[in-house]
PDB file of C-alpha atoms in Angstrom:
ATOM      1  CA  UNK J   1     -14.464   2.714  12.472  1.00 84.00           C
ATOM      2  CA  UNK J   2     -10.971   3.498  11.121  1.00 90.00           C
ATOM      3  CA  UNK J   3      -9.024   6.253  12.609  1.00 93.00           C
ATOM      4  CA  UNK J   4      -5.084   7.066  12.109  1.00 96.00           C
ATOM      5  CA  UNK J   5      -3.052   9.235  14.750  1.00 96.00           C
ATOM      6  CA  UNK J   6       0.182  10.994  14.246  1.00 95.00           C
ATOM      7  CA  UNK J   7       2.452  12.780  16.169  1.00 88.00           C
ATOM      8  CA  UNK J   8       1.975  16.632  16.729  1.00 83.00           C
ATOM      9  CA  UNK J   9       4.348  18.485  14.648  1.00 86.00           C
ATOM     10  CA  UNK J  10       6.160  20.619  14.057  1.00 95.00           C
ATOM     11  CA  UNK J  11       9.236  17.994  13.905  1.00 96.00           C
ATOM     12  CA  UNK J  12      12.232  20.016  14.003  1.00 97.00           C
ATOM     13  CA  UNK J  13      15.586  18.329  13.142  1.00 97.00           C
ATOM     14  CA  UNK J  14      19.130  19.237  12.029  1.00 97.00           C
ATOM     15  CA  UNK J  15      20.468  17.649   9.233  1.00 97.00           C
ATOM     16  CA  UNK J  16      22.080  13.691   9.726  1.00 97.00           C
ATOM     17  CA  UNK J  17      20.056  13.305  12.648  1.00 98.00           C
ATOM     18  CA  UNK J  18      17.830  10.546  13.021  1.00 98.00           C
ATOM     19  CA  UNK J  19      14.038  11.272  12.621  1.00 97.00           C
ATOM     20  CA  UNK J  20      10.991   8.911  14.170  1.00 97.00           C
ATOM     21  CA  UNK J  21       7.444   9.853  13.269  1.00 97.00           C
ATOM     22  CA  UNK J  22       4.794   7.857  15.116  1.00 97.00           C
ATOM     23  CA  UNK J  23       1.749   6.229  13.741  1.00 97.00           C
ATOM     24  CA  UNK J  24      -1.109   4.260  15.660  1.00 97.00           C
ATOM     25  CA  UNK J  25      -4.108   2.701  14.279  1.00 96.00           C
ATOM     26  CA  UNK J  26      -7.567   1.680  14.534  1.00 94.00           C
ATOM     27  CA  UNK J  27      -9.032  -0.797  11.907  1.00 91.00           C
ATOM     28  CA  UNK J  28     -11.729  -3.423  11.091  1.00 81.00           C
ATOM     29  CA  UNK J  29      -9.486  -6.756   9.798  1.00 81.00           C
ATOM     30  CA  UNK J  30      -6.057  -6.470   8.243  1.00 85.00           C
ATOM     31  CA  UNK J  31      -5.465  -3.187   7.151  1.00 92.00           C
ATOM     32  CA  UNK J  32      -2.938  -2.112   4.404  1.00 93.00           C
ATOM     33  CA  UNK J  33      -0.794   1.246   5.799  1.00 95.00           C
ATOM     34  CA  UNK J  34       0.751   3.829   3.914  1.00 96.00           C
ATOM     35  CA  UNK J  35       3.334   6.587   4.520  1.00 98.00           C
ATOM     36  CA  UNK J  36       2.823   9.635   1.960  1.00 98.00           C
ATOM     37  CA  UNK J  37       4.996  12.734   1.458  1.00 98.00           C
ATOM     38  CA  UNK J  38       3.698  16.192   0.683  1.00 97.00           C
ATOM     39  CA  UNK J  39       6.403  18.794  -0.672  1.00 96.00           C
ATOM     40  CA  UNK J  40       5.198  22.378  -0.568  1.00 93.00           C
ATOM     41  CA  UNK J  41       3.354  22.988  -3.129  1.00 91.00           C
ATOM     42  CA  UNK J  42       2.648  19.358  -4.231  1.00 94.00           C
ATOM     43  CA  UNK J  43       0.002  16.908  -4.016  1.00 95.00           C
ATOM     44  CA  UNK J  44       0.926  13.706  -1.762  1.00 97.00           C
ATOM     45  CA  UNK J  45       2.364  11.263  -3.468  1.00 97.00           C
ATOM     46  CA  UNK J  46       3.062   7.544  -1.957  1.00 96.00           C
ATOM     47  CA  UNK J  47       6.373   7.372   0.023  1.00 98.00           C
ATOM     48  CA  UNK J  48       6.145   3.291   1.220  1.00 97.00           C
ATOM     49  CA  UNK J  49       3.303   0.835   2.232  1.00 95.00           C
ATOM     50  CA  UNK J  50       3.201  -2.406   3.973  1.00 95.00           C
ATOM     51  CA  UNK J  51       0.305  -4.829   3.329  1.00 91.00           C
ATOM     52  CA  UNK J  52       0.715  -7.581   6.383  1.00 90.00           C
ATOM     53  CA  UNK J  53       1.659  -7.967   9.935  1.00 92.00           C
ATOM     54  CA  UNK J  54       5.676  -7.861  10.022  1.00 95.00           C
ATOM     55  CA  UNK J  55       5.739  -6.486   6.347  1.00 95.00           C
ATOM     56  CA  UNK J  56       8.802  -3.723   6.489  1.00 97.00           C
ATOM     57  CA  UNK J  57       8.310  -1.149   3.637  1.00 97.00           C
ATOM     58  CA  UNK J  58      10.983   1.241   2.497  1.00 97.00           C
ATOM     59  CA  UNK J  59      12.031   3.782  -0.250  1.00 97.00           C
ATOM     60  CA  UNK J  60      14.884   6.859  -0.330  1.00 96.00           C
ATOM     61  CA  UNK J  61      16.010   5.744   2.767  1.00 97.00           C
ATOM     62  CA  UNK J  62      12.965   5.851   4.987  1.00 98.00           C
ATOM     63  CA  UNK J  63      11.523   1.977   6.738  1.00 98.00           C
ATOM     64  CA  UNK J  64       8.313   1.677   8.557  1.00 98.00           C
ATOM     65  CA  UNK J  65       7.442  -1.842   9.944  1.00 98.00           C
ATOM     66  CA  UNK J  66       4.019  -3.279  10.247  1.00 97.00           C
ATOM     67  CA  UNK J  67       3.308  -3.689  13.807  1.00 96.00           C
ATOM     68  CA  UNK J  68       0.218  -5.856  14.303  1.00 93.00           C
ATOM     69  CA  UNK J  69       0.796  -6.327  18.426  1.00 93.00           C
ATOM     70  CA  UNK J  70       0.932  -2.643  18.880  1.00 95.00           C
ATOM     71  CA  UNK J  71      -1.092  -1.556  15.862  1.00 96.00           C
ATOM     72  CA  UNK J  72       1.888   0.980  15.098  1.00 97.00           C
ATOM     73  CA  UNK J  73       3.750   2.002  11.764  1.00 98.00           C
ATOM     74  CA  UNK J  74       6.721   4.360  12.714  1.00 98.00           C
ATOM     75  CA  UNK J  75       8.230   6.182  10.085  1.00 98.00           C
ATOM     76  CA  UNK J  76      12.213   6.031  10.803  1.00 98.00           C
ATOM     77  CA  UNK J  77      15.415   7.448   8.432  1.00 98.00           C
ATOM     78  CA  UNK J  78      18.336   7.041   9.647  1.00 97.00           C
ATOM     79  CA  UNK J  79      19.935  10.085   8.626  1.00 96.00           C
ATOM     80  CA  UNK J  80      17.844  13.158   7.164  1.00 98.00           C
ATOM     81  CA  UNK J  81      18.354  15.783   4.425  1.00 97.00           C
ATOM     82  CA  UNK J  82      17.205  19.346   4.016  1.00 97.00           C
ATOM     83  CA  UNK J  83      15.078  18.323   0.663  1.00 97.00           C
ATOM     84  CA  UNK J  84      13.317  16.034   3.567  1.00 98.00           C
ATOM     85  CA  UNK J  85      11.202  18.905   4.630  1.00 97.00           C
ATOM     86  CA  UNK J  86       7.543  17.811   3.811  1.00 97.00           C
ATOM     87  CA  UNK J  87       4.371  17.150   5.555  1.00 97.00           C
ATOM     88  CA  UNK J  88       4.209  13.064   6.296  1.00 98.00           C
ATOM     89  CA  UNK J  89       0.673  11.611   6.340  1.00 97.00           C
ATOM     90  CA  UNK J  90      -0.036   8.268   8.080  1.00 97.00           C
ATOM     91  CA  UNK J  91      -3.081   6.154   5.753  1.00 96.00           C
ATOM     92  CA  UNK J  92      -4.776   2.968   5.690  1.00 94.00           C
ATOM     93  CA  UNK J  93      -6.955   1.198   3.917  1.00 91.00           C
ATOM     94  CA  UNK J  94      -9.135  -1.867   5.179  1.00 84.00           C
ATOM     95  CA  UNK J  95     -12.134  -4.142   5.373  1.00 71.00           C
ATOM     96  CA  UNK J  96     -12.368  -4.366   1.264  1.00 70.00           C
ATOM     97  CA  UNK J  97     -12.593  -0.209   1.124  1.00 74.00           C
ATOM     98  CA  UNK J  98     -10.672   1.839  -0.913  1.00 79.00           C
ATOM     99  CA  UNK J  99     -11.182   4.851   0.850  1.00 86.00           C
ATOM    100  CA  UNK J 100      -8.015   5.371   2.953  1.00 89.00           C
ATOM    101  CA  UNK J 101      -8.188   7.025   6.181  1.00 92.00           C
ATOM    102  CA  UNK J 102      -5.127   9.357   6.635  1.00 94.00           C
ATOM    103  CA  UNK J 103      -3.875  10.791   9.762  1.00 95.00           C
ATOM    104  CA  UNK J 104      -3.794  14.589  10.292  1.00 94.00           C
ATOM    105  CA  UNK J 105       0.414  14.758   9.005  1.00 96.00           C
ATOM    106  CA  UNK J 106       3.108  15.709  10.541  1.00 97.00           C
ATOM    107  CA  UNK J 107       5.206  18.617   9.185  1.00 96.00           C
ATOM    108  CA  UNK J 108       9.225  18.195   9.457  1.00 97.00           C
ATOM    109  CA  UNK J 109      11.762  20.867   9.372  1.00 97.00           C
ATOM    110  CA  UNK J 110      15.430  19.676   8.761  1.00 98.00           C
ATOM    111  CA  UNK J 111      17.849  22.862   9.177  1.00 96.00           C
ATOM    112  CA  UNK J 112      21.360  22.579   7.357  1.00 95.00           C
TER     113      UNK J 112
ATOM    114  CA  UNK I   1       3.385   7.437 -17.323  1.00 64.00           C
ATOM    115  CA  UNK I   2       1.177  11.084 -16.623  1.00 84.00           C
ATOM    116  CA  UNK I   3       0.139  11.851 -13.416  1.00 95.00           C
ATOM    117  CA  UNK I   4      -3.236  12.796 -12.225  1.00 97.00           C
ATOM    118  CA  UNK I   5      -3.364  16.510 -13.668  1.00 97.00           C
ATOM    119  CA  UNK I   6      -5.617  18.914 -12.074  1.00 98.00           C
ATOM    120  CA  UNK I   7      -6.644  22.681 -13.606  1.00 97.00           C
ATOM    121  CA  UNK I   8      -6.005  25.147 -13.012  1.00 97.00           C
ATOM    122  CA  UNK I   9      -3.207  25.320 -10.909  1.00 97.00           C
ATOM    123  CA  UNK I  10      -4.320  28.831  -9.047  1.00 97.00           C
ATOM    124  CA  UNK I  11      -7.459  30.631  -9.473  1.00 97.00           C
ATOM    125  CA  UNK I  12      -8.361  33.881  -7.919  1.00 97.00           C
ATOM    126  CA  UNK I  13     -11.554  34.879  -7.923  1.00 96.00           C
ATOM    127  CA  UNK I  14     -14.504  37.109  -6.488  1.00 96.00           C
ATOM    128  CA  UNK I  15     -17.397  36.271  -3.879  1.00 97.00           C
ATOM    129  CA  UNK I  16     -20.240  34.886  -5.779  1.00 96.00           C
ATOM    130  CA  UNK I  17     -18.631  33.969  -8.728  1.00 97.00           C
ATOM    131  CA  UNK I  18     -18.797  30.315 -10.211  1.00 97.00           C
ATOM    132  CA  UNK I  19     -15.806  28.064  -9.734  1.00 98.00           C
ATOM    133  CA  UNK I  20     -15.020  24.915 -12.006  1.00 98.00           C
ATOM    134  CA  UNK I  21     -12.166  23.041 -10.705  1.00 98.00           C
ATOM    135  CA  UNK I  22     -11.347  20.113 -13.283  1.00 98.00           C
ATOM    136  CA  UNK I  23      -9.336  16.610 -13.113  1.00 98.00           C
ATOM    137  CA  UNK I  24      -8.395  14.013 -15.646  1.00 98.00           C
ATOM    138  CA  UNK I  25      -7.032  11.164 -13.743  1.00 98.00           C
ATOM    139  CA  UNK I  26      -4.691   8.111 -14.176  1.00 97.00           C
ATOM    140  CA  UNK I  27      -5.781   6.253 -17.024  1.00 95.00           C
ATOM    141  CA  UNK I  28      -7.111   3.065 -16.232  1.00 94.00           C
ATOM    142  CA  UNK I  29      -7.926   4.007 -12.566  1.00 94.00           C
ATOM    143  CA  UNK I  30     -11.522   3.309 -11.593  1.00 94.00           C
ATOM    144  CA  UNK I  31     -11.351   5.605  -8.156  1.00 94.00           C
ATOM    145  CA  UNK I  32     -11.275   9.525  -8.565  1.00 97.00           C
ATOM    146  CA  UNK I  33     -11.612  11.388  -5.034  1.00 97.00           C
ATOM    147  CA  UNK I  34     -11.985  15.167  -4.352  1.00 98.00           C
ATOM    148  CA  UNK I  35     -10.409  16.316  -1.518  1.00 97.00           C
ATOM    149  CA  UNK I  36      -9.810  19.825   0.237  1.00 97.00           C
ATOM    150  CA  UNK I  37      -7.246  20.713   2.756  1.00 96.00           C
ATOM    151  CA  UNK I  38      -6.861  23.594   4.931  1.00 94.00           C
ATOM    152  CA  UNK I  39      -4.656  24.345   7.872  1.00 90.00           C
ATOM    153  CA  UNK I  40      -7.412  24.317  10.042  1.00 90.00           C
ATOM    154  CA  UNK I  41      -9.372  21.345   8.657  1.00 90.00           C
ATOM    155  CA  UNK I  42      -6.533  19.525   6.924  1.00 90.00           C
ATOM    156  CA  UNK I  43      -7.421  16.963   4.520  1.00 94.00           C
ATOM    157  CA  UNK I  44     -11.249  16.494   3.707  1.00 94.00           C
ATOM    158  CA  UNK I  45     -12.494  13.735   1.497  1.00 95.00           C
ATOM    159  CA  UNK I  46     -15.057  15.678  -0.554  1.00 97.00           C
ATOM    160  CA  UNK I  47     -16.729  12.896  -2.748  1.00 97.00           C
ATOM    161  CA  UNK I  48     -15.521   9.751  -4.583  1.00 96.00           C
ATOM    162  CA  UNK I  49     -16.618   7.561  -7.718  1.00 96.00           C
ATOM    163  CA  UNK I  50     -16.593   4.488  -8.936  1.00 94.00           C
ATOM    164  CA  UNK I  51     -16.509   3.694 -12.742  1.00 95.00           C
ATOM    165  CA  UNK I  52     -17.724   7.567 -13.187  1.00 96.00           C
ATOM    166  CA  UNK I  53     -20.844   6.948 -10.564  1.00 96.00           C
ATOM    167  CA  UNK I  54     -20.720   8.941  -7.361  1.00 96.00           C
ATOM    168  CA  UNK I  55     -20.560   6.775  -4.539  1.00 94.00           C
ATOM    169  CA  UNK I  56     -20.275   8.909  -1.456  1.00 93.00           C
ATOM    170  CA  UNK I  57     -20.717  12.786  -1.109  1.00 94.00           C
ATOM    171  CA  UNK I  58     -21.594  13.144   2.024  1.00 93.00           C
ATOM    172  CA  UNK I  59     -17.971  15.271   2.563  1.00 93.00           C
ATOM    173  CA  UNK I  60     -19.360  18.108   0.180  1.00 95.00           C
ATOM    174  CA  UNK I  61     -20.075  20.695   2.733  1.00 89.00           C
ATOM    175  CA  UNK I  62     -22.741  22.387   0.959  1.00 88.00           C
ATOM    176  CA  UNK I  63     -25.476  22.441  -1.990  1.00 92.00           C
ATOM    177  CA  UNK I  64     -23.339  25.088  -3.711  1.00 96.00           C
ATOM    178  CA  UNK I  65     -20.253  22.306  -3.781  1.00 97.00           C
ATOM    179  CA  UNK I  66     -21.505  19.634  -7.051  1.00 97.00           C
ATOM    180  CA  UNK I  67     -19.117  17.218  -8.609  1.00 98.00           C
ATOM    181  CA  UNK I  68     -19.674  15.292 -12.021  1.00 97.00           C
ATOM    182  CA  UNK I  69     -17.144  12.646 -14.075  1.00 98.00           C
ATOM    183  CA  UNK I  70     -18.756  12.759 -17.631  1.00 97.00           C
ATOM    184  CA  UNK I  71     -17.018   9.765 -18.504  1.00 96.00           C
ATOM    185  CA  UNK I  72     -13.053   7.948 -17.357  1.00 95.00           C
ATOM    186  CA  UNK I  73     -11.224  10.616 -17.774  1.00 96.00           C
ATOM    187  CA  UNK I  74     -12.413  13.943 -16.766  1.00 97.00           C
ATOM    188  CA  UNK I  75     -14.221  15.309 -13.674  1.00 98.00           C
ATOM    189  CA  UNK I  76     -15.501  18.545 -12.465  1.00 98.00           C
ATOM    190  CA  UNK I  77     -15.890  20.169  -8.867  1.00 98.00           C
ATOM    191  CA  UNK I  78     -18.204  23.240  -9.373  1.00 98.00           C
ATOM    192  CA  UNK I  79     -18.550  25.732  -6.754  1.00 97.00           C
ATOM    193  CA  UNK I  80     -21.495  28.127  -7.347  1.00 97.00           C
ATOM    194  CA  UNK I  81     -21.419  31.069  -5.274  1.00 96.00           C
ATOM    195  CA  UNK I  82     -18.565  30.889  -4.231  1.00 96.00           C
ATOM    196  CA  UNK I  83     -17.346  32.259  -0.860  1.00 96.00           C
ATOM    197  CA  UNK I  84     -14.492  33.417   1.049  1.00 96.00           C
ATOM    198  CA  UNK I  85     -14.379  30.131   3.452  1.00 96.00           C
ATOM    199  CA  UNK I  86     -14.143  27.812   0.824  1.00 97.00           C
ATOM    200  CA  UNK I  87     -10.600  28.690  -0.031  1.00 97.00           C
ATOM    201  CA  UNK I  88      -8.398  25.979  -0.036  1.00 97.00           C
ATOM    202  CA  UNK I  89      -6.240  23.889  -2.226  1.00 98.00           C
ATOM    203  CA  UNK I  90      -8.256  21.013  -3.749  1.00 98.00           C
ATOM    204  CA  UNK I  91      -6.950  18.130  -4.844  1.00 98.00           C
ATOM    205  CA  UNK I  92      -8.440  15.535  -7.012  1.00 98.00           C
ATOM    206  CA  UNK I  93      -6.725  11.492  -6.733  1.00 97.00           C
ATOM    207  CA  UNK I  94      -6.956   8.342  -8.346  1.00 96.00           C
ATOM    208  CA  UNK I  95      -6.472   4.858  -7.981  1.00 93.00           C
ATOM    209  CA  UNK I  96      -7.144   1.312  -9.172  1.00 91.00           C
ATOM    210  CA  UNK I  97      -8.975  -1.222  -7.265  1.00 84.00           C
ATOM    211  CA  UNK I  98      -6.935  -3.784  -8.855  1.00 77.00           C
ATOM    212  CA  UNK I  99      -6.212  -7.246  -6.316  1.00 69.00           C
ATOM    213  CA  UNK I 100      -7.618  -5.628  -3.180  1.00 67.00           C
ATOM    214  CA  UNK I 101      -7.485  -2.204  -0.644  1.00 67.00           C
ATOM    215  CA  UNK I 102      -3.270  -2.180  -0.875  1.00 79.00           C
ATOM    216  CA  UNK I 103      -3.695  -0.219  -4.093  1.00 85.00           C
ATOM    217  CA  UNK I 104      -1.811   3.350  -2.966  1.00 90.00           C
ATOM    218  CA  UNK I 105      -3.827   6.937  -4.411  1.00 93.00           C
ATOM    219  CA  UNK I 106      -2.700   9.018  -7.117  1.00 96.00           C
ATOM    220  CA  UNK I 107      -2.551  12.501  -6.387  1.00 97.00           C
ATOM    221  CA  UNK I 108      -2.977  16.050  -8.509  1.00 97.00           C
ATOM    222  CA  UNK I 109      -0.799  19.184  -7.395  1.00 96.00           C
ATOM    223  CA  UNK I 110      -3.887  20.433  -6.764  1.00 97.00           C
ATOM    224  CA  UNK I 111      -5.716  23.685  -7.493  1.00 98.00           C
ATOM    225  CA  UNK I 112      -5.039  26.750  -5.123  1.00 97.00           C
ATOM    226  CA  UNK I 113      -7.964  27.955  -4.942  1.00 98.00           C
ATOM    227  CA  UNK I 114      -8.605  31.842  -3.552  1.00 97.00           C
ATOM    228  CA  UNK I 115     -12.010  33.629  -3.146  1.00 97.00           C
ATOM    229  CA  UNK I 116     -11.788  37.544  -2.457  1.00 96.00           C
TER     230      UNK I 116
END
């Protein structure tokens, strides 16, 4: 079956620093991965998504690269903010489902 | 464009009392999902339909959990008794099928959702 795994959080950063969040999969066929966001208080909403081996998605700064060798999409920003802070979930979608499999999130912390 | 919108936003309520948790999704979507998340669970798919037909419940924990989409827009989650443990924030999401599985979900702000 499909399974997602994310890194443990808390991720604690300051601000401007550069933030990795790691994302392995497990899929049947070619897979379609997603990065949401989750502000407190919010639902998720859809952050970036990549739909083919080398595919690079991106949006407000944030790039995660389809990685079909090592079945991997990082989440990477270069340089975060304080309105960063969210909970990042790790999805996919495969094998003509539309049910996505999410990770469990990852919750990052970016102090001023 | 409007969101998914989900009502109420908070509800507070008493053991044993009925809960009706309600979503009118995206129009045009032909997915709705219920999901729950807790800290200790995170996020559970509850049930999901297609074209207002229930495909898939077997994430509804209990007999006393029932969902029901009268038609394309609107859909209920009932909870009747209610009980402490199924506190949670519940979110219902939508999406369209559209050209394949890259199609991303639509998500409520959920319903906060405390039994006393």
């Amino acid at each position: 079956g499909n399974s997602v795994t994310q890194m443990e959080g808390p991720v604690t950063l300051s601000e401007e620093a550069f933030l990795t969040i790691n994302c392995t999969y497990t899929a049947t066929g070619y897979p379609s991965l997603f990065w949401y966001v989750q502000y407190p208080g919010e639902g998720l909403q859809l952050l970036l998504k990549a739909t083919k081996a080398d595919d690079k998605g991106s949006n407000k700064g944030f790039e995660a690269t389809y990685r079909k060798e090592t079945t991997s999409f990082h989440l990477e920003k270069g340089s975060v903010q304080v309105s960063d802070s969210a909970v990042y979930f790790c999805a996919l979608s495969s094998g003509g489902s539309y049910i996505p499999t999410f990770g469990r999130g990852t919750s990052l912390i970016v102090h001023p | 464009d409007a969101g998914v919108i989900q009502s109420p936003r908070h509800e507070v309520t008493e053991m044993g009392q009925e809960v009706t948790l309600r979503c009118k999704p995206i129009s045009g979507h032909d997915y709705l999902f219920w999901y729950r998340q807790t800290m200790m669970r995170g996020l559970e798919l509850l049930i999901y339909f297609n074209n207002n037909v229930p495909i898939d419940d077997s994430g509804m924990p209990e007999d006393r959990f029932s969902a029901k989409m009268p038609n394309a827009s609107f859909s209920t989650l009932k909870i009747q008794p209610s009980e402490p443990r199924d506190s949670a924030v519940y979110f219902c999401a939508s999406s369209f099928s559209g050209t394949g599985h890259n199609q991303p979900q639509h998500f409520g702000d959920g319903t906060r959702l405390s039994i006393l």
